[in-house]
N, CA, C and O atoms as a Tinker XYZ file with bonds, in Angstrom:
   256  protein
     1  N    105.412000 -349.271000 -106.862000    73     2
     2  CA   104.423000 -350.330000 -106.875000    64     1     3
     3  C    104.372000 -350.926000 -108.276000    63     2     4     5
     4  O    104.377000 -350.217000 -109.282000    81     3
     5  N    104.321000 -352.293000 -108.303000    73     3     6
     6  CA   104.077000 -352.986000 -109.672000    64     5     7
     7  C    102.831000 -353.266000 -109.880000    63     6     8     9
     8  O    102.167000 -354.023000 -109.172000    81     7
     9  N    102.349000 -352.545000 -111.074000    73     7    10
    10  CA   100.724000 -352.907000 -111.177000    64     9    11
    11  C     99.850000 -351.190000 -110.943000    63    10    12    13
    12  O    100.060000 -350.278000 -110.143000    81    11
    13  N     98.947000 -351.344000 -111.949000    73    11    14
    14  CA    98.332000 -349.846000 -111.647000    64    13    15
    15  C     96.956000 -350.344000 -111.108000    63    14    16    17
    16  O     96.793000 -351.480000 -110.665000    81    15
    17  N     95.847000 -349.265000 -111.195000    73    15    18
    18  CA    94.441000 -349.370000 -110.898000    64    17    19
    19  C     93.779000 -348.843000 -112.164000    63    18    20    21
    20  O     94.285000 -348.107000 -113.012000    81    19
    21  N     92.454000 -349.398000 -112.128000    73    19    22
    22  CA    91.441000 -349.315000 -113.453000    64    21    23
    23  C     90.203000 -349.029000 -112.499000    63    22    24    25
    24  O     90.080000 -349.270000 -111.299000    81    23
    25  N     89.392000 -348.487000 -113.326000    73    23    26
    26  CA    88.329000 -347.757000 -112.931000    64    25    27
    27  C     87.571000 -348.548000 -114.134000    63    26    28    29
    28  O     87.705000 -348.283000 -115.329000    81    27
    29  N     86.587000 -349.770000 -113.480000    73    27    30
    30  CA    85.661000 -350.407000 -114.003000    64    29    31
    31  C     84.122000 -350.063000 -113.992000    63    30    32    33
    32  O     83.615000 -349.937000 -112.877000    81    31
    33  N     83.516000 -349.938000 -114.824000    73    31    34
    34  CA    82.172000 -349.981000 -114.891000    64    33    35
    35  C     81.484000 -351.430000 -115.045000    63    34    36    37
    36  O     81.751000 -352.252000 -115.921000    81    35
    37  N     80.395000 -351.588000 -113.849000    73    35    38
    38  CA    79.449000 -352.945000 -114.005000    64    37    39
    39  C     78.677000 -352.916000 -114.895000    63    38    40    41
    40  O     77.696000 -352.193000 -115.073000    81    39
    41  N     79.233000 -353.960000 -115.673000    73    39    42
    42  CA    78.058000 -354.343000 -116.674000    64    41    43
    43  C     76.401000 -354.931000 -116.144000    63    42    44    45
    44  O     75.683000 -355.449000 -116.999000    81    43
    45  N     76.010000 -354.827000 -115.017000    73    43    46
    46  CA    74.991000 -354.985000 -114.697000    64    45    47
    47  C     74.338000 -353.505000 -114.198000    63    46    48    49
    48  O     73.366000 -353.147000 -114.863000    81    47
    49  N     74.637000 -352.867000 -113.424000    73    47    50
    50  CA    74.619000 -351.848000 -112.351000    64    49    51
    51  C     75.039000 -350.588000 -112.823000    63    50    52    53
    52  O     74.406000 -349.614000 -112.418000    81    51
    53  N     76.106000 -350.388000 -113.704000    73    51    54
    54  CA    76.671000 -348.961000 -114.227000    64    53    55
    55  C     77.497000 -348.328000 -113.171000    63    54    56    57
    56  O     78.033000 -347.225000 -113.276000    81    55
    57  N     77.572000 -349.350000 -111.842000    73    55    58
    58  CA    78.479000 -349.086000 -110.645000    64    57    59
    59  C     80.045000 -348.912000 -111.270000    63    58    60    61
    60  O     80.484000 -349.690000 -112.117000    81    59
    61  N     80.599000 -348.098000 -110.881000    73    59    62
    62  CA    81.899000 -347.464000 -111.267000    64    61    63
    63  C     82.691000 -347.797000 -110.142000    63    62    64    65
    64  O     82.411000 -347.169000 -109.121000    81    63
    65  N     83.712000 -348.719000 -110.058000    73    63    66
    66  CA    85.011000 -349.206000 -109.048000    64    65    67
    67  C     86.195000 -349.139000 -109.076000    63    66    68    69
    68  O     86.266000 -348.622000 -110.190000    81    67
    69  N     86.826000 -349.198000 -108.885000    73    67    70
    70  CA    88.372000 -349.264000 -108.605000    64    69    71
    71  C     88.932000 -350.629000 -108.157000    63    70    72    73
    72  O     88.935000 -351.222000 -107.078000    81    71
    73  N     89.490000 -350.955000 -109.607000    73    71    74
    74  CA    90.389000 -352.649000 -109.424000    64    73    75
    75  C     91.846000 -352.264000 -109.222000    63    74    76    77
    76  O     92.444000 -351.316000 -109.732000    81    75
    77  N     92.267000 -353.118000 -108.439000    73    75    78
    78  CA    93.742000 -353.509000 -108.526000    64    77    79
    79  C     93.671000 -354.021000 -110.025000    63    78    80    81
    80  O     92.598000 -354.467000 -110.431000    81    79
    81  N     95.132000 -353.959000 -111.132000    73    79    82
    82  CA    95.058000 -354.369000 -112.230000    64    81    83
    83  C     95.860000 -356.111000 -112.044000    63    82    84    85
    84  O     95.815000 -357.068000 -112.817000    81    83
    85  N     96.333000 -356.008000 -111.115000    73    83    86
    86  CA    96.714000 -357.882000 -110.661000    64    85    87
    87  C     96.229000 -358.461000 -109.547000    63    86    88    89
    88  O     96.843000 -359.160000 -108.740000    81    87
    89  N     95.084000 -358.132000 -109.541000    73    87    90
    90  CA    94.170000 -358.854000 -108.507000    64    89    91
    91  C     94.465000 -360.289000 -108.291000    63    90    92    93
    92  O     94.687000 -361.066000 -109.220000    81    91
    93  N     94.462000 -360.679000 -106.805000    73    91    94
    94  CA    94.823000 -362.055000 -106.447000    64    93    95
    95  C     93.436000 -362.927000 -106.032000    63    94    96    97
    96  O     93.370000 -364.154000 -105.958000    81    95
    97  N     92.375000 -361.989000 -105.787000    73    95    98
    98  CA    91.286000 -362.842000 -105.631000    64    97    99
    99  C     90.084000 -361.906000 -106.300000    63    98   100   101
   100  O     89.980000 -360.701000 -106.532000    81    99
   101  N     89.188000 -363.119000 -106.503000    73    99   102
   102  CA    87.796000 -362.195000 -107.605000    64   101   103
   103  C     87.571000 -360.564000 -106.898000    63   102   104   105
   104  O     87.849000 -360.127000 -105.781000    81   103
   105  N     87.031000 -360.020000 -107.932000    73   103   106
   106  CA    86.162000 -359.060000 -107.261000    64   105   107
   107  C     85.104000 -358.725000 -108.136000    63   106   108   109
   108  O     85.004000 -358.678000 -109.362000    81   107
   109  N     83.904000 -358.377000 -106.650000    73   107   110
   110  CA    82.728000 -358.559000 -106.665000    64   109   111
   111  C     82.286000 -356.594000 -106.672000    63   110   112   113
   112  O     82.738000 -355.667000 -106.000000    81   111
   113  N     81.076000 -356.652000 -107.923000    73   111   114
   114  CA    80.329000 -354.912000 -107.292000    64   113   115
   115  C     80.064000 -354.658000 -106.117000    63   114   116   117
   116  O     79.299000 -355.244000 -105.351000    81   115
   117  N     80.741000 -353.714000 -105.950000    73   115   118
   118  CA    80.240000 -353.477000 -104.459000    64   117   119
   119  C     78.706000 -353.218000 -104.138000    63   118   120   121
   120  O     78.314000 -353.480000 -103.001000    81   119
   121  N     77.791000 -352.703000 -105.110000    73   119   122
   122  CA    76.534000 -352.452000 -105.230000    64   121   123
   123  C     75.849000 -353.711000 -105.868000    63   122   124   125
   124  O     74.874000 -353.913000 -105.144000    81   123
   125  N     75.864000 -354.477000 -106.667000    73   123   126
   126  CA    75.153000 -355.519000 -107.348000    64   125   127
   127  C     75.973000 -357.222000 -106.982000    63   126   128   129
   128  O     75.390000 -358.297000 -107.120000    81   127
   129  N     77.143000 -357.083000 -106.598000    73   127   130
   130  CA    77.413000 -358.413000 -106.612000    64   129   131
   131  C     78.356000 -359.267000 -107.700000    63   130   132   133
   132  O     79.036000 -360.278000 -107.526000    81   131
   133  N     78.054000 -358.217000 -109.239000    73   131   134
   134  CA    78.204000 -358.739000 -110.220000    64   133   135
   135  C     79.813000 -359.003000 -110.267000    63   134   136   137
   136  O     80.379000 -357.950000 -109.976000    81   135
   137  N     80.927000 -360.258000 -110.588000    73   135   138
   138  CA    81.912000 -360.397000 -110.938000    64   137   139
   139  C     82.957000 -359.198000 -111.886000    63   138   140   141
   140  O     83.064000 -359.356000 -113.102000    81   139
   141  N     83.453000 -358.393000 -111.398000    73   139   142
   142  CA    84.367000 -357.256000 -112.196000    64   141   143
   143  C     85.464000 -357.845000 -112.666000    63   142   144   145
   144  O     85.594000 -357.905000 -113.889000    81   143
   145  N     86.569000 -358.448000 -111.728000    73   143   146
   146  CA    87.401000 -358.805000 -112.111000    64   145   147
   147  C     88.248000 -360.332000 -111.489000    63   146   148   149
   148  O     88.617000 -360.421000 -110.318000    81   147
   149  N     88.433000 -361.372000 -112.454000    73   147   150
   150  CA    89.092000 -362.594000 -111.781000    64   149   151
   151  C     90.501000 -362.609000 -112.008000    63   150   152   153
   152  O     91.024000 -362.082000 -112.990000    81   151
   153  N     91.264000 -363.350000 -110.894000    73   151   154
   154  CA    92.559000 -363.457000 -110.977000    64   153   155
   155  C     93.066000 -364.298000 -112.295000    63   154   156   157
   156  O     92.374000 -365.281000 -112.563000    81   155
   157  N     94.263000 -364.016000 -113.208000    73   155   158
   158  CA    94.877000 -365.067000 -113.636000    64   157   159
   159  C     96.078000 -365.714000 -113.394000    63   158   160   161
   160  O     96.273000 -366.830000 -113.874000    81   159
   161  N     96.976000 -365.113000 -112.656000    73   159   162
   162  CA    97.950000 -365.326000 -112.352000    64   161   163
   163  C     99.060000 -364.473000 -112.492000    63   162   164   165
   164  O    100.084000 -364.537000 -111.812000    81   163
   165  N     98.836000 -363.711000 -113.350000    73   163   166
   166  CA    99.438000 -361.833000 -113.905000    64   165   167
   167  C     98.595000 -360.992000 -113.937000    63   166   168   169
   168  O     98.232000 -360.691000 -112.800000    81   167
   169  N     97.914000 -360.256000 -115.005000    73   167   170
   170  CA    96.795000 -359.281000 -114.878000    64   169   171
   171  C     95.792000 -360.060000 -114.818000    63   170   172   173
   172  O     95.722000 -361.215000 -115.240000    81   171
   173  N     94.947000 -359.407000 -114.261000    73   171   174
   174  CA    93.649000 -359.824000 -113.803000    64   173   175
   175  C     92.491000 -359.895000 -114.973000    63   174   176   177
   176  O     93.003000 -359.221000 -115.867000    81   175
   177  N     91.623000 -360.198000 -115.301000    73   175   178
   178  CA    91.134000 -360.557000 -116.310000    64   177   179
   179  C     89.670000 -359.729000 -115.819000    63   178   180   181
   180  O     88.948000 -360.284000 -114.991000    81   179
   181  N     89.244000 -358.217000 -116.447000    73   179   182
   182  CA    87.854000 -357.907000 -116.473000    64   181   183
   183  C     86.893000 -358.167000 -117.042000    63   182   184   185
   184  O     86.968000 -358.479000 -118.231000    81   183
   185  N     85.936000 -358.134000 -116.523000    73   183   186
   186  CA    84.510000 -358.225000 -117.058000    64   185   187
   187  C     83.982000 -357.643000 -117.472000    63   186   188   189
   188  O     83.185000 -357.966000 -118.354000    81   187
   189  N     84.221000 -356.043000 -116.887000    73   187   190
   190  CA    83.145000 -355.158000 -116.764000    64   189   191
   191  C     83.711000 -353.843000 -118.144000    63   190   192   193
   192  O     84.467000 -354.321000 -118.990000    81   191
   193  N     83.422000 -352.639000 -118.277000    73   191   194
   194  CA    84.292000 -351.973000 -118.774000    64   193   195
   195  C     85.037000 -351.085000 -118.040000    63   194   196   197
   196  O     84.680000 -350.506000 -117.014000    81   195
   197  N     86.608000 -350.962000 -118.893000    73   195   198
   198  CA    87.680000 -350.799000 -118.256000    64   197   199
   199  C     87.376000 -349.024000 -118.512000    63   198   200   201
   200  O     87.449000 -348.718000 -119.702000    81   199
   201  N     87.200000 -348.386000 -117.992000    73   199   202
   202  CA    86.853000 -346.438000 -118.224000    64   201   203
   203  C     87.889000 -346.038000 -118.236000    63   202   204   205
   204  O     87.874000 -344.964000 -118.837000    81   203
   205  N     89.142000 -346.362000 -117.802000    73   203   206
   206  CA    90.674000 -345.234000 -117.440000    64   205   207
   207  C     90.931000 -346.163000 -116.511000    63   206   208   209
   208  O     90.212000 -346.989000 -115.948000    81   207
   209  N     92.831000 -345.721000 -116.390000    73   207   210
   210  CA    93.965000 -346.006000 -115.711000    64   209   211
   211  C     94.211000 -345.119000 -114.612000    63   210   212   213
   212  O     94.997000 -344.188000 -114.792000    81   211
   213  N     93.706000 -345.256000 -113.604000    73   211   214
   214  CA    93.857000 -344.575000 -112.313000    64   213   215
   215  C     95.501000 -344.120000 -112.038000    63   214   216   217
   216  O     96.451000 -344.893000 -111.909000    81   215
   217  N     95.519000 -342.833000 -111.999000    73   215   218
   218  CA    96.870000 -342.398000 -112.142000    64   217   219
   219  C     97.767000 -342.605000 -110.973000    63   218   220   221
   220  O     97.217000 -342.260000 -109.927000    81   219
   221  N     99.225000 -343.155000 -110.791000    73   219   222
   222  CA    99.746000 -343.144000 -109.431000    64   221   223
   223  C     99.778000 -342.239000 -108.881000    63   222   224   225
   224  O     99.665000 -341.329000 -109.702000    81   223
   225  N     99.913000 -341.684000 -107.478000    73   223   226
   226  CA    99.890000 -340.337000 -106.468000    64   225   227
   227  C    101.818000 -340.993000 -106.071000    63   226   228   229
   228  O    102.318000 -342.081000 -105.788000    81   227
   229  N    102.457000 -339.217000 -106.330000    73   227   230
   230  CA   103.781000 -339.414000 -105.279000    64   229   231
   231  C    103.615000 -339.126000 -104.209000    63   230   232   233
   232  O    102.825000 -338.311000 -103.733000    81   231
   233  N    104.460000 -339.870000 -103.660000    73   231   234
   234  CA   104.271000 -339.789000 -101.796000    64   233   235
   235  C    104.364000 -338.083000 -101.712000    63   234   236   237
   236  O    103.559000 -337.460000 -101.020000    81   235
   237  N    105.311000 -337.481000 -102.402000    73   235   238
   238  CA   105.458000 -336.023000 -101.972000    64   237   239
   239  C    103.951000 -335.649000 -102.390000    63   238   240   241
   240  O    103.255000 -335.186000 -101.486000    81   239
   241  N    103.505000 -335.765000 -103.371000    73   239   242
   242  CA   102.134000 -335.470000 -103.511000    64   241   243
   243  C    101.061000 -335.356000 -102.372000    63   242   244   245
   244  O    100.373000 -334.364000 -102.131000    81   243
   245  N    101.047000 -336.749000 -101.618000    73   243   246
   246  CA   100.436000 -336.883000 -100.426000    64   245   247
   247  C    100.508000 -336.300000  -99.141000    63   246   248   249
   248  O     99.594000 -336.273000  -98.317000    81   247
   249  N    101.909000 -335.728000  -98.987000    73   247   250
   250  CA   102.902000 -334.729000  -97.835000    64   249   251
   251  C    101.895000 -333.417000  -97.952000    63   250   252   253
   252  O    101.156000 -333.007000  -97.058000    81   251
   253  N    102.051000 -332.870000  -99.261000    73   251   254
   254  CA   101.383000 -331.550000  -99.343000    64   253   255
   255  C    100.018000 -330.977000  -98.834000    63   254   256
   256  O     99.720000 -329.803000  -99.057000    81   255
């Protein structure tokens, strides 16, 4: 897969999410509403704070 995941905190809410890091359309808190992250056309551009890089899982990982 091209592109990892980020684990955002809302700057309104303190709600903790999980972005795609090349998001193709906004995303919204799932709890408040508040804008996390907008598309730019490559990486996605956050709002909120970025906490960690959500680590990839190998498929064999997932088998087990």
């Amino acid at each position: 897969m091209a592109g990892n995941f980020y684990k955002v905190a809302c700057s309104d809410c303190e709600n903790e999410q999980v972005v795609f890091g090349k998001a193709s359309s906004v995303v919204n808190c799932a709890v408040c509403g508040t804008t996390l992250a907008t598309p730019t056309g490559g990486n996605a551009e956050f709002h909120g704070e970025v906490l960690e890089t959500v680590e990839r899982r190998d498929s064999d990982e997932l088998e087990a």
